[in-house]
XYZ file of C-alpha atoms in Angstrom:
640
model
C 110.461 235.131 47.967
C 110.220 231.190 46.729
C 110.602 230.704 43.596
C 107.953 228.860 41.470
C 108.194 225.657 39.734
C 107.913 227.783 36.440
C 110.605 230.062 37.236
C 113.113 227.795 37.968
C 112.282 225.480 34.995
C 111.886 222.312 37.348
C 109.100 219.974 36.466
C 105.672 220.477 38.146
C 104.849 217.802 41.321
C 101.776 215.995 40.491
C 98.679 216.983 42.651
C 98.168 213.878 45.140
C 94.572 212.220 44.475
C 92.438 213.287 46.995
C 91.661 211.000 50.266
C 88.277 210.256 50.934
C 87.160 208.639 54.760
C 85.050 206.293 53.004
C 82.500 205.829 49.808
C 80.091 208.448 51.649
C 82.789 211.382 51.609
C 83.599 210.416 47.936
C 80.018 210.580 46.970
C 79.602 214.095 48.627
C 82.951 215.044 46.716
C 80.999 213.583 43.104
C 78.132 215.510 43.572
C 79.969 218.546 43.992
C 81.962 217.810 41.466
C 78.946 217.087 38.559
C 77.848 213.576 39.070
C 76.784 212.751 35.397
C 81.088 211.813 34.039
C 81.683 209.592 37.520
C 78.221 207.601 36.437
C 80.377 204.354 36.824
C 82.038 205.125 39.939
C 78.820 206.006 41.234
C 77.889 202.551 41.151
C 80.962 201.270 42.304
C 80.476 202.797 45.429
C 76.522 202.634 46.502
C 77.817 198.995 46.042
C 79.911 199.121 48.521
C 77.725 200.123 51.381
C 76.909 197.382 53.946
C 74.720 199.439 56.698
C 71.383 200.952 56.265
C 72.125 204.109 57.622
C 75.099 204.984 55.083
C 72.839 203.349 52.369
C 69.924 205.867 53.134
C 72.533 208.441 53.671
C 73.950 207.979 50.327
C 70.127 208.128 48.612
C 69.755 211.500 50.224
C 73.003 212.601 48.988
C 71.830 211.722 44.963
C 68.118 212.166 45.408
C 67.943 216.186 45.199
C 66.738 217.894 41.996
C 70.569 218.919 40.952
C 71.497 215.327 41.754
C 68.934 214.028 39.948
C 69.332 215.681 36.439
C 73.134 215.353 36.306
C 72.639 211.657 36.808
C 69.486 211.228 33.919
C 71.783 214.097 31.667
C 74.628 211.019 32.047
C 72.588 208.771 30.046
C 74.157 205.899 32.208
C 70.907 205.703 34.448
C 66.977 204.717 33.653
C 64.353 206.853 35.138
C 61.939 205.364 36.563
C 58.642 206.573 38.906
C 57.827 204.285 42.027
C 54.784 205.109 44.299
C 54.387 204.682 47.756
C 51.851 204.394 50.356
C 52.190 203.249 54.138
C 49.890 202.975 57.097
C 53.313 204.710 58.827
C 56.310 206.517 58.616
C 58.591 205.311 56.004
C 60.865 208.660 54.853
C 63.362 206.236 55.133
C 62.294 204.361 51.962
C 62.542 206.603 49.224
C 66.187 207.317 49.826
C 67.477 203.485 50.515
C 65.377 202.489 47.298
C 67.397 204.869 45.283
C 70.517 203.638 46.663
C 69.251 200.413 45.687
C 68.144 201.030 42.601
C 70.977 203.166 41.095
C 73.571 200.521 41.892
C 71.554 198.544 38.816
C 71.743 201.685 36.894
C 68.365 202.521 37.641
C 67.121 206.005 39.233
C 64.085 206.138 41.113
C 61.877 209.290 41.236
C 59.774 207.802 44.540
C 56.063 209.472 44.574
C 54.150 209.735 48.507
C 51.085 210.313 49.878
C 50.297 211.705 53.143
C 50.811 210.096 56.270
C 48.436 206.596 56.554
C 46.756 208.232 53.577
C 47.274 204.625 51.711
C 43.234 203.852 51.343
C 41.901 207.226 50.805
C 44.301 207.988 47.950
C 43.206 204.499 45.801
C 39.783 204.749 46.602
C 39.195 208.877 45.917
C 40.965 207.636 42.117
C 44.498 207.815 42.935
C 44.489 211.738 42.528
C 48.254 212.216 43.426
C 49.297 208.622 42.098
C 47.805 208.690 38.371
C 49.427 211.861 36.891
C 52.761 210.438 38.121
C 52.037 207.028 36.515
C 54.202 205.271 38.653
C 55.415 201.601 37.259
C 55.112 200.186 40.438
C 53.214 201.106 43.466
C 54.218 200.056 47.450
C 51.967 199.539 49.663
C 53.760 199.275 53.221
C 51.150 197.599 56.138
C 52.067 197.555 59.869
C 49.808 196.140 62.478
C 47.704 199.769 63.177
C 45.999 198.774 60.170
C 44.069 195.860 60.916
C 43.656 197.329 64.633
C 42.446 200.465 63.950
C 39.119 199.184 63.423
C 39.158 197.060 66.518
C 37.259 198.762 69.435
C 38.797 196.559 72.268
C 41.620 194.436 71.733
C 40.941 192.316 74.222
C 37.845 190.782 72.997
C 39.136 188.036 71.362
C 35.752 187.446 69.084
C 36.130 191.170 67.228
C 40.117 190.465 66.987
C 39.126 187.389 65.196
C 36.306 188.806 62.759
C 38.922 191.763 61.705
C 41.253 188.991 61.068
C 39.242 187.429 58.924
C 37.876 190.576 57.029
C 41.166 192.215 56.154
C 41.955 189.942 53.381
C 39.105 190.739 51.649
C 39.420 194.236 52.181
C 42.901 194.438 50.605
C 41.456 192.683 47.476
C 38.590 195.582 47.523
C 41.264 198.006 47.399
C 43.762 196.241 44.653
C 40.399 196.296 42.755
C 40.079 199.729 43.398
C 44.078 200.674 42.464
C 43.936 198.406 39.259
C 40.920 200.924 37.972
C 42.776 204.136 39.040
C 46.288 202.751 37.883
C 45.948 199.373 36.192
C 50.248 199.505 37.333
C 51.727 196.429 39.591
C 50.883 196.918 43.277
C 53.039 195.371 46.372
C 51.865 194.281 49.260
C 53.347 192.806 52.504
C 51.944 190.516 55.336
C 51.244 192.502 58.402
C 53.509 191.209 61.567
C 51.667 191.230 64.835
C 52.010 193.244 67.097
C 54.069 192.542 70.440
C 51.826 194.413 72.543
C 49.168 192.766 71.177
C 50.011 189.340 71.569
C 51.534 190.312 75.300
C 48.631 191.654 76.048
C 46.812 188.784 76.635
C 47.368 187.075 80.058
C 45.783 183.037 79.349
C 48.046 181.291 76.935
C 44.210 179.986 75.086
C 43.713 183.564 73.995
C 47.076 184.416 72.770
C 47.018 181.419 70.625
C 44.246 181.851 69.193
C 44.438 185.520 68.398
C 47.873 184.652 67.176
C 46.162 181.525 65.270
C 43.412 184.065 63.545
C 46.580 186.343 62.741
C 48.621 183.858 60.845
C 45.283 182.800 58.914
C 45.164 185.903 58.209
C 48.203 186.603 56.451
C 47.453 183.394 54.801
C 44.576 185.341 53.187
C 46.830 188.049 52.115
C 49.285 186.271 50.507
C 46.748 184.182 48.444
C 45.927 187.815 46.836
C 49.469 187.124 45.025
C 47.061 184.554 42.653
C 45.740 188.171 41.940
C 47.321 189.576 38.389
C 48.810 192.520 38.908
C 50.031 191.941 42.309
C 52.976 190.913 44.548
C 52.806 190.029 48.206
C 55.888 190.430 50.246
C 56.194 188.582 53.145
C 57.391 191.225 56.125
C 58.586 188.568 58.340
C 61.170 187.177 56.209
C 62.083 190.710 55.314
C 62.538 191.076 59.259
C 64.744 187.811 59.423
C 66.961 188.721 56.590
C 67.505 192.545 58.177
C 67.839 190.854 61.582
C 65.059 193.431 63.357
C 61.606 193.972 61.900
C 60.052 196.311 64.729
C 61.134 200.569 65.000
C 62.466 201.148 68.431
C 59.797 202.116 70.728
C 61.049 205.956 71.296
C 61.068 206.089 67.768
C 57.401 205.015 67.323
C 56.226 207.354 69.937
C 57.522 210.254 68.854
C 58.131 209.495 65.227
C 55.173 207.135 63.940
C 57.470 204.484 63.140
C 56.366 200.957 63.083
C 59.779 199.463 61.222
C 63.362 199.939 61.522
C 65.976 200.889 59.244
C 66.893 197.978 58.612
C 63.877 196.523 57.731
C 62.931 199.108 55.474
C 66.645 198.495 53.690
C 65.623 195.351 53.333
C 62.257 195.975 52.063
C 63.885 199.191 49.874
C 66.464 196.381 47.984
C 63.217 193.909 47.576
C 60.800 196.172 45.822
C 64.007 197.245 43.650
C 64.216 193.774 42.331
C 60.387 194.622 41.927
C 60.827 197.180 39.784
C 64.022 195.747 37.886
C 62.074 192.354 37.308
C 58.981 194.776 35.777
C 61.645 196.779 33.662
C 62.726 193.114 32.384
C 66.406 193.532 34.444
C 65.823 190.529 35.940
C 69.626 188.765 35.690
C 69.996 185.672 33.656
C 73.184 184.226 34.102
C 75.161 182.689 37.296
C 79.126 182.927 37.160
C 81.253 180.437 39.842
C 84.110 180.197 40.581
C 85.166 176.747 41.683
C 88.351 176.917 44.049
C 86.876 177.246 47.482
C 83.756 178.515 46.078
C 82.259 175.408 44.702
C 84.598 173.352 46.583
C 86.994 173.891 49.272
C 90.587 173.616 48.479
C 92.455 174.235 45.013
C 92.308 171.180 42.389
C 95.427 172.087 41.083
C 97.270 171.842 44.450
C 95.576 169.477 46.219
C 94.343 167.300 43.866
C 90.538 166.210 43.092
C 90.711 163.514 45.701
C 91.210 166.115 48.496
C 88.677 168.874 47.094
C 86.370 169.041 50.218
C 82.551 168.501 48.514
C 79.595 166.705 50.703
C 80.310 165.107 54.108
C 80.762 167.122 56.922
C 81.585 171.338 57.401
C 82.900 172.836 55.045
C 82.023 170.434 52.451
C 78.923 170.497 53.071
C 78.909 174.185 52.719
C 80.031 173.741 49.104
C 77.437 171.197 48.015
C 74.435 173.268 49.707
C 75.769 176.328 47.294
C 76.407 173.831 44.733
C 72.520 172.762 45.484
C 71.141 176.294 45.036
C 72.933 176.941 41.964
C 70.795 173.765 40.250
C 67.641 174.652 41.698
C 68.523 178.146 40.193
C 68.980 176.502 36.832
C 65.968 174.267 36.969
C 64.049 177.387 36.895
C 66.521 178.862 34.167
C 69.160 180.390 35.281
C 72.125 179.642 33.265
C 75.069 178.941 34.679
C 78.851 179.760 34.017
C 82.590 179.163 34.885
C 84.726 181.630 35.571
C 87.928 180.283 37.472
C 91.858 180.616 37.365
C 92.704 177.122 36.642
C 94.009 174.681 34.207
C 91.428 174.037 31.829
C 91.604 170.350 31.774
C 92.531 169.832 35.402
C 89.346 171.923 36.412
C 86.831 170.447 33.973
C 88.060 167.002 35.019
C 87.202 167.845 38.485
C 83.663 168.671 37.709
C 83.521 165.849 35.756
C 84.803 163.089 38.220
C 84.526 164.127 41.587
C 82.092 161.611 42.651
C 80.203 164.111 45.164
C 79.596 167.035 42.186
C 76.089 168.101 42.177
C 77.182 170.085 39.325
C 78.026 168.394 36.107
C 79.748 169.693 32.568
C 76.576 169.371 31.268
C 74.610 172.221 33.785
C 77.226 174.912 32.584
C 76.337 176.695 29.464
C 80.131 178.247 29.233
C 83.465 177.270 30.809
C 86.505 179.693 31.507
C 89.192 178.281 33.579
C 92.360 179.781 32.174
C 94.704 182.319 34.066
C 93.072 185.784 32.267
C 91.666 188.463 34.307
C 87.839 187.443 35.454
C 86.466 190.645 34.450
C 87.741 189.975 31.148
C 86.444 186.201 31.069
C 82.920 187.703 32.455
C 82.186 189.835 29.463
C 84.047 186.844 26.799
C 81.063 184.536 28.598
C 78.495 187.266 27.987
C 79.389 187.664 24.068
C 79.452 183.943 24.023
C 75.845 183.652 25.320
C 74.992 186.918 23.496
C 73.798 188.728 26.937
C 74.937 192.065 27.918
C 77.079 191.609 31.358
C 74.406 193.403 33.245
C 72.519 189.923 33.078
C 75.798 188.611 34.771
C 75.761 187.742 38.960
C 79.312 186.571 40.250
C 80.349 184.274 42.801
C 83.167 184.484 44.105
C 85.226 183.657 47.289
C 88.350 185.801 46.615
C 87.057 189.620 48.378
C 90.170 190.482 45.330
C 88.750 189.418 42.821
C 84.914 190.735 43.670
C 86.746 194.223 44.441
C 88.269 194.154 40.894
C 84.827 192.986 38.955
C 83.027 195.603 41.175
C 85.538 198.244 39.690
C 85.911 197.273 36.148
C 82.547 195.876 35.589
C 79.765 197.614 37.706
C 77.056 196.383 35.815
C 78.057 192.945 37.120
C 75.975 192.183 40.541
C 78.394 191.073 42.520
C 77.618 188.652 45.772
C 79.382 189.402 49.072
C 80.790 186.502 50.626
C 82.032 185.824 54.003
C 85.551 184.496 54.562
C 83.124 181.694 56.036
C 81.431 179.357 53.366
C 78.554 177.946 55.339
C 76.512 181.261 54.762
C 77.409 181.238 50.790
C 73.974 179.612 49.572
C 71.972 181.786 51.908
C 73.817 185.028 50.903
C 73.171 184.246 47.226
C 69.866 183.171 47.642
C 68.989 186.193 49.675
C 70.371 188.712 46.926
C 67.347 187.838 45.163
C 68.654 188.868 41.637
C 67.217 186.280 39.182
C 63.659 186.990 41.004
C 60.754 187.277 38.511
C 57.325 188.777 38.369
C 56.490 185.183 36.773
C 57.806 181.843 35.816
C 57.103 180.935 32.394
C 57.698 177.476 30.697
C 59.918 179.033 29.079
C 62.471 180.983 32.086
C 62.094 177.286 33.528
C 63.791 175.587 30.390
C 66.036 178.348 29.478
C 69.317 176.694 31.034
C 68.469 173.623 28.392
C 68.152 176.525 25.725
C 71.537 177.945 26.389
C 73.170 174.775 26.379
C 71.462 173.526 23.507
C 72.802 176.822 21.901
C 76.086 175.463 22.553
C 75.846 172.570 20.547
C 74.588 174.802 17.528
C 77.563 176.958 17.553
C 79.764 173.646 17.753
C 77.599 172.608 14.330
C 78.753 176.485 13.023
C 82.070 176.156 13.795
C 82.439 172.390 11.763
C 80.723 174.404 9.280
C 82.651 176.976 6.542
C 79.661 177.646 4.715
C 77.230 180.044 6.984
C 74.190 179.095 4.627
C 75.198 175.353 4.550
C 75.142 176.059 8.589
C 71.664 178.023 8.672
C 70.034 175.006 6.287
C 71.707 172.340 8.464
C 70.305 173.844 11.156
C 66.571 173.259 10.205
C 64.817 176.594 11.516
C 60.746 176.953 11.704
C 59.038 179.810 12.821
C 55.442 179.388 14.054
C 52.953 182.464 14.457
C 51.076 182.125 17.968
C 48.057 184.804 18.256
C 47.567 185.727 21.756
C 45.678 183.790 24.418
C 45.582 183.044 27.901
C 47.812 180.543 27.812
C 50.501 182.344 26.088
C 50.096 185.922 27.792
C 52.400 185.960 30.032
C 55.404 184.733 27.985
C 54.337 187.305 25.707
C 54.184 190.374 28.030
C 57.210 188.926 29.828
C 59.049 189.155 26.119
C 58.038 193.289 25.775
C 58.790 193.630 29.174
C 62.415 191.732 29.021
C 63.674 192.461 25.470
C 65.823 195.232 25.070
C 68.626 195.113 22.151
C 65.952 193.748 19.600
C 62.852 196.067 20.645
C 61.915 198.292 18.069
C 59.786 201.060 20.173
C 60.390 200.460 23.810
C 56.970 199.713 24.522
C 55.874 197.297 27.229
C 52.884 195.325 27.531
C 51.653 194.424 31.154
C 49.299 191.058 31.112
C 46.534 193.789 31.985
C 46.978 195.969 28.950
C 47.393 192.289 26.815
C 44.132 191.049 28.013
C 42.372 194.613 27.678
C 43.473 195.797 24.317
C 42.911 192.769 22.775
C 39.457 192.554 24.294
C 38.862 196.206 23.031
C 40.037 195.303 19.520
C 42.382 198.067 19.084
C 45.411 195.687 19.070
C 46.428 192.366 17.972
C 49.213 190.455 19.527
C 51.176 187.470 18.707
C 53.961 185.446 19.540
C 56.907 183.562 17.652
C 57.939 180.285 18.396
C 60.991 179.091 16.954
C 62.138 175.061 16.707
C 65.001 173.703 15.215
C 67.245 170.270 14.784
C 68.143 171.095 19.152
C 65.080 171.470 19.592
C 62.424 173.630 20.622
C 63.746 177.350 21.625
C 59.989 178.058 22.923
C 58.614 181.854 22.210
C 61.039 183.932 21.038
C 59.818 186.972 19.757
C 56.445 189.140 20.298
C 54.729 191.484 18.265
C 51.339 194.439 18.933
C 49.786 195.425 15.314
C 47.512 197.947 15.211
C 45.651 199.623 12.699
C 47.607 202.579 10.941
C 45.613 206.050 9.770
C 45.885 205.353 6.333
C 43.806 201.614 6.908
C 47.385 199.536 6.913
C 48.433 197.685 9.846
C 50.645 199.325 12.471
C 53.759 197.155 13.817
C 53.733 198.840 17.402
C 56.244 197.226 18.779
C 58.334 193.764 17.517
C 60.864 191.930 19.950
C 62.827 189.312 19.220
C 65.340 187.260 21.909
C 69.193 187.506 21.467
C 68.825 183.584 21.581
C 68.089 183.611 17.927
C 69.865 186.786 16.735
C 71.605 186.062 13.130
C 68.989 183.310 11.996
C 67.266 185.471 9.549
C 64.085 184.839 11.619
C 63.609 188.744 12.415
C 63.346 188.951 8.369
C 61.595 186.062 7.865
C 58.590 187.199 10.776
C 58.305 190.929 8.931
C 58.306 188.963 5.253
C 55.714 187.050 7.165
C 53.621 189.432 8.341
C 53.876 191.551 5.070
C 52.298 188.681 2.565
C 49.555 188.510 5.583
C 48.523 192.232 4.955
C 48.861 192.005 1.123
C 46.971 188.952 1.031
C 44.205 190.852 4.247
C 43.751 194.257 1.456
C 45.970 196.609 3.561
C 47.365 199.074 1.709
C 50.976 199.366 3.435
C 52.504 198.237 6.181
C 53.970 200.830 8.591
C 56.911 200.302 11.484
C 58.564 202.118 13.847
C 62.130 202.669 15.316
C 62.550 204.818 19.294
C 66.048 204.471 19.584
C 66.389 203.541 23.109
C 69.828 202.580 25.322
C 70.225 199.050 23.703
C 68.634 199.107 19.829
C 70.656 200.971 17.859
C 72.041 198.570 15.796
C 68.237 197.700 14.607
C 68.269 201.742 13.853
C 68.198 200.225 10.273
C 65.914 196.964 10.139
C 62.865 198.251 8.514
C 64.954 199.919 5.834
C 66.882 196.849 4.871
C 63.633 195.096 4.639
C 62.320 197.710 1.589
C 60.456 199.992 3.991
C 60.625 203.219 2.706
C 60.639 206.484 5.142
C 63.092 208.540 7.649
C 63.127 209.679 10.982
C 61.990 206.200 12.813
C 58.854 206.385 10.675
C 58.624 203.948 7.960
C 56.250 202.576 5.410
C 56.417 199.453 3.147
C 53.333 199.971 0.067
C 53.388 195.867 -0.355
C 54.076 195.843 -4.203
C 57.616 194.175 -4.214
C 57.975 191.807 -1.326
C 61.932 190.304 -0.330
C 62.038 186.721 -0.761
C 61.967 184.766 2.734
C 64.887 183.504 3.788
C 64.757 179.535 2.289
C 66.564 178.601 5.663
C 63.284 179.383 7.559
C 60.376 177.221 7.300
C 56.776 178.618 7.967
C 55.003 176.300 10.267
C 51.110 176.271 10.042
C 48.569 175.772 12.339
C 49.046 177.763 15.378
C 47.586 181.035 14.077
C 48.373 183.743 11.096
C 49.231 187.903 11.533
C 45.624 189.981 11.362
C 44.820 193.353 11.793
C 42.880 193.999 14.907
């Protein structure tokens, strides 16, 4: 008989890590395992997955009901309920928009109807839709539904009036859904049909049913002006998956009308959907320069041989280089994050004479030899983002693997070892996409950098007060109006460290509570000596059961975090009630994944209470901060 390690008093050979085939194996080894502790790794690899198939595979593998409550036990993903309707078979969805989805830490509980059930469910009320209360319902069009009302395809005349009535009947039925559900609805244009457009022998008639088809889709993405709605268009979903159409075996015995990869395609666009609605839109852009922003290294070759503009690959560079303005034009902010020599790198971008990007369009620099993961997160705290706002370019596959790894939250871009496809595969990751673009998203990149030039003011400053009075701060009160609403919803949707309830506000519920008179809302605008940092902060009073005013729900932007002006909006709003009659003024705290540190805010302000429930009887009111000036004229706190 052998004798055992422990008998013979050797030491104990370590148990070799297991050896997985690839992500898919490891994920099937997590779930046996308990998926809630590997939460991060999780990520890591759903990340990881190029092809559609292994993507849908892997949302089948975390989709069950065991699946899903280890992963929502973790407490490292967001539930969230999507609905979907199609004209055709689409099991394929639900799975690939998990996969989607829980790579940005979000898990999707994905609510069908029946098969091409997609107009009888909205018009009969939504009766399997409204008691799941989905955030966001899909609404997935093929061609069968503008034919199936056609009687003969070949007469040109009725393919033409259908054309031209579909548009309108869409809008009937987002009518319809926004009184069962009032939630966003997506849409898609409808591609036409090859055997339709084949089908026609004279050249005259297939151009002009094809001509009544395109006007068509005009009509349905003009429905986008609609609130409440978003209008995907299906054929550059089919050019970015590289096939639109199922395979024909497939849509005879299946009812398919798409292929995988189209529906990936679609799956990962409604996910930025639902992210943008959830206010995870990201924020910030991080380059690297070396062969990213430029090809060649600056601190070998020199800045005179950095290939920018001209021919391939230069021209590669400056396209990307292109993007990333256009990006910050409509507020993204951008960010450095190279392994260089400081001053040799910022020289570069300073001097090369064919730099579209200038110091001035970064809002943070870090060329130095650290780790980038590291740098990443030192770039976050410096703009006072978390670094799930973060999206990294990179051309090093090294150093994407290692931010992938140590930094999941960060959305990573996949880059070929060729750079003329950079620009497109950033643009087509679609991260910084938004429901809206508000005045303010579009001068956000000035804000940051702006910012910038405060903390330069703090820094030559010793005295924090002598900083905060230098700094000239005035807070203006803006009640809600048309003009304003969508910042405002777009601040309860977005906010999450300073949000006191977790309660959004769609532009719908804005425009209909305030009608109703059962809330008041009202923005904060905050100026200073840089200048104006546009609406910054959102509040919903209500009136409270004892005939006080009811904070719902306050938000407040990290961009002004450690002002005072959260203190001086609640001292605000307080001296508006006393002066109004209210008895007290009552506020709330929902701890949620990001506010805890505000756990105490109400209490610190001389609101009395426990439990997240608090009440402040208006007899002994804080001074205001003297730092913060009260501008006038815009509007004043009210009950509703």
């Amino acid at each position: 008989m052998t004798a055992t390690a422990a008998e013979t008093g050797a030491p104990a050979r370590a148990a070799a890590p297991p050896v997985y085939r690839d992500a898919l194996d490891e994920l099937r080894a997590l779930r046996r395992q308990g998926l809630g502790p590997a939460a991060a790794r999780v990520r890591e690899l759903l990340g990881s997955l190029t092809d559609a198939a292994d993507r849908e595979a892997a949302g089948m593998l975390l989709g069950g009901r065991a699946a899903r409550a280890a992963l929502d036990g973790s407490g490292a993903f967001t539930p969230v309920t999507v609905g979907l309707l199609a004209g055709s078979t689409v099991d394929a969805v639900p799975p690939l928009l998990t996969a989607a989805l829980m790579t940005e830490g979000v898990r999707p509980e994905t609510v069908t109807t029946g098969y091409n059930q997609w107009r009888f469910e909205v018009l009969a009320g939504a009766p399997t839709l409204k008691d799941a209360a989905p955030l966001v319902t899909a609404c997935l069009l093929d061609g069968a539904a503008v034919l199936e009302k056609v009687t003969d395809p070949l007469d040109a005349d009725e393919v033409e009036a259908r054309c031209a009535a579909f548009p309108a009947e869409l809008d009937a039925w987002l009518a319809a859904y926004d009184k069962a559900l009032g939630t966003l609805a997506v849409l898609n244009t409808v591609p036409m049909p090859a055997l339709l457009r084949d089908r026609y022998i004279d050249y005259p008639t297939k151009a002009r049913v094809e001509s009544a088809w395109h006007r068509m889709n005009a009509g349905i993405l003009d429905l986008s002006a609609r609130p409440g709605a978003v209008v995907l268009s299906a054929d550059g979903l089919a050019d970015r998956a590289g096939s639109g159409r199922a395979d024909d075996r497939m849509r005879h015995l299946a009812a398919h009308a798409w292929s995988t990869e189209f529906l990936d395609a679609y799956a990962r666009e409604l996910g930025r959907i639902v992210l943008a609605r959830l206010g995870r839109a990201k924020k910030v852009l991080v380059l690297d320069l070396d062969h990213t922003l430029w090809g060649g290294i600056v601190g070998d070759d020199g800045i005179g041989s950095l290939k920018i503009g001209g021919g391939f690959p230069g021209s590669a560079h400056v396209e990307l280089q292109s993007l990333a303005k256009d990006l910050s034009r409509q507020g993204v902010v951008l960010a450095v994050c190279s392994k260089n020599d400081d001053a040799v790198a910022r020289e570069a971008v300073a001097t090369h004479p064919e730099m579209v990007l200038r110091p001035g369009d970064f809002s943070a620099f870090r060329a130095n030899w650290e780790p980038k993961p590291g740098n990443v997160a030192s770039i976050a705290a410096e703009l006072n983002l978390g670094t799930d706002a973060m999206v990294f370019v990179d051309d090093n596959p090294a150093e994407r693997g290692l931010m992938a790894r140590t930094r999941p939250e960060v959305a990573v871009v996949e880059l070929d070892a060729d750079p003329a496809g950079y620009a497109r595969a950033l643009a087509e990751a679609g991260w910084f996409n938004q429901l809206a673009l508000t005045e303010e998203d579009r001068t956000r990149a000035a804000l940051y950098r702006a910012r910038a030039r405060r903390d330069e003011l703090r820094d030559s400053t010793g005295d924090i007060e002598a900083y905060l009075r230098e700094l000239a701060t005035e807070l203006t009160v803006e009640e809600y109006r048309p003009l304003n609403a969508t910042r405002i919803a777009q601040l309860f949707g977005k906010t999450n460290q300073f949000n006191l309830t977790g309660i959004r506000y769609g532009t719908d519920e804005l425009a209909r509570r305030s009608a109703e008179g059962t809330a008041a809302f009202f923005g904060i605008r905050v100026t200073d000596a840089f200048g104006d940092n546009g609406l910054v902060g959102a509040l919903a009073v209500t009136a409270a059961p004892d005939g006080g005013w009811l904070v719902e729900n306050f938000v407040l932007s990290c961009r002004v975090f450690s002002r005072s002006v959260e203190d001086a909006v609640v001292g605000t709003l307080l001296r508006a009630a006393r002066a109004a009659g209210a008895p007290a003024v009552h506020g709330r705290h929902v701890p949620t994944a990001k506010n805890g540190r505000f756990a105490g805010f109400y209490p610190a302000l001389g609101f009395a209470g426990h439990d997240g429930e608090f009440r402040h009887d208006l007899t002994q009111l804080a001074e205001l901060p003297d730092w913060v000036r009260i501008g006038t004229g815009e509007g004043k706190f009210h009950a509703p």
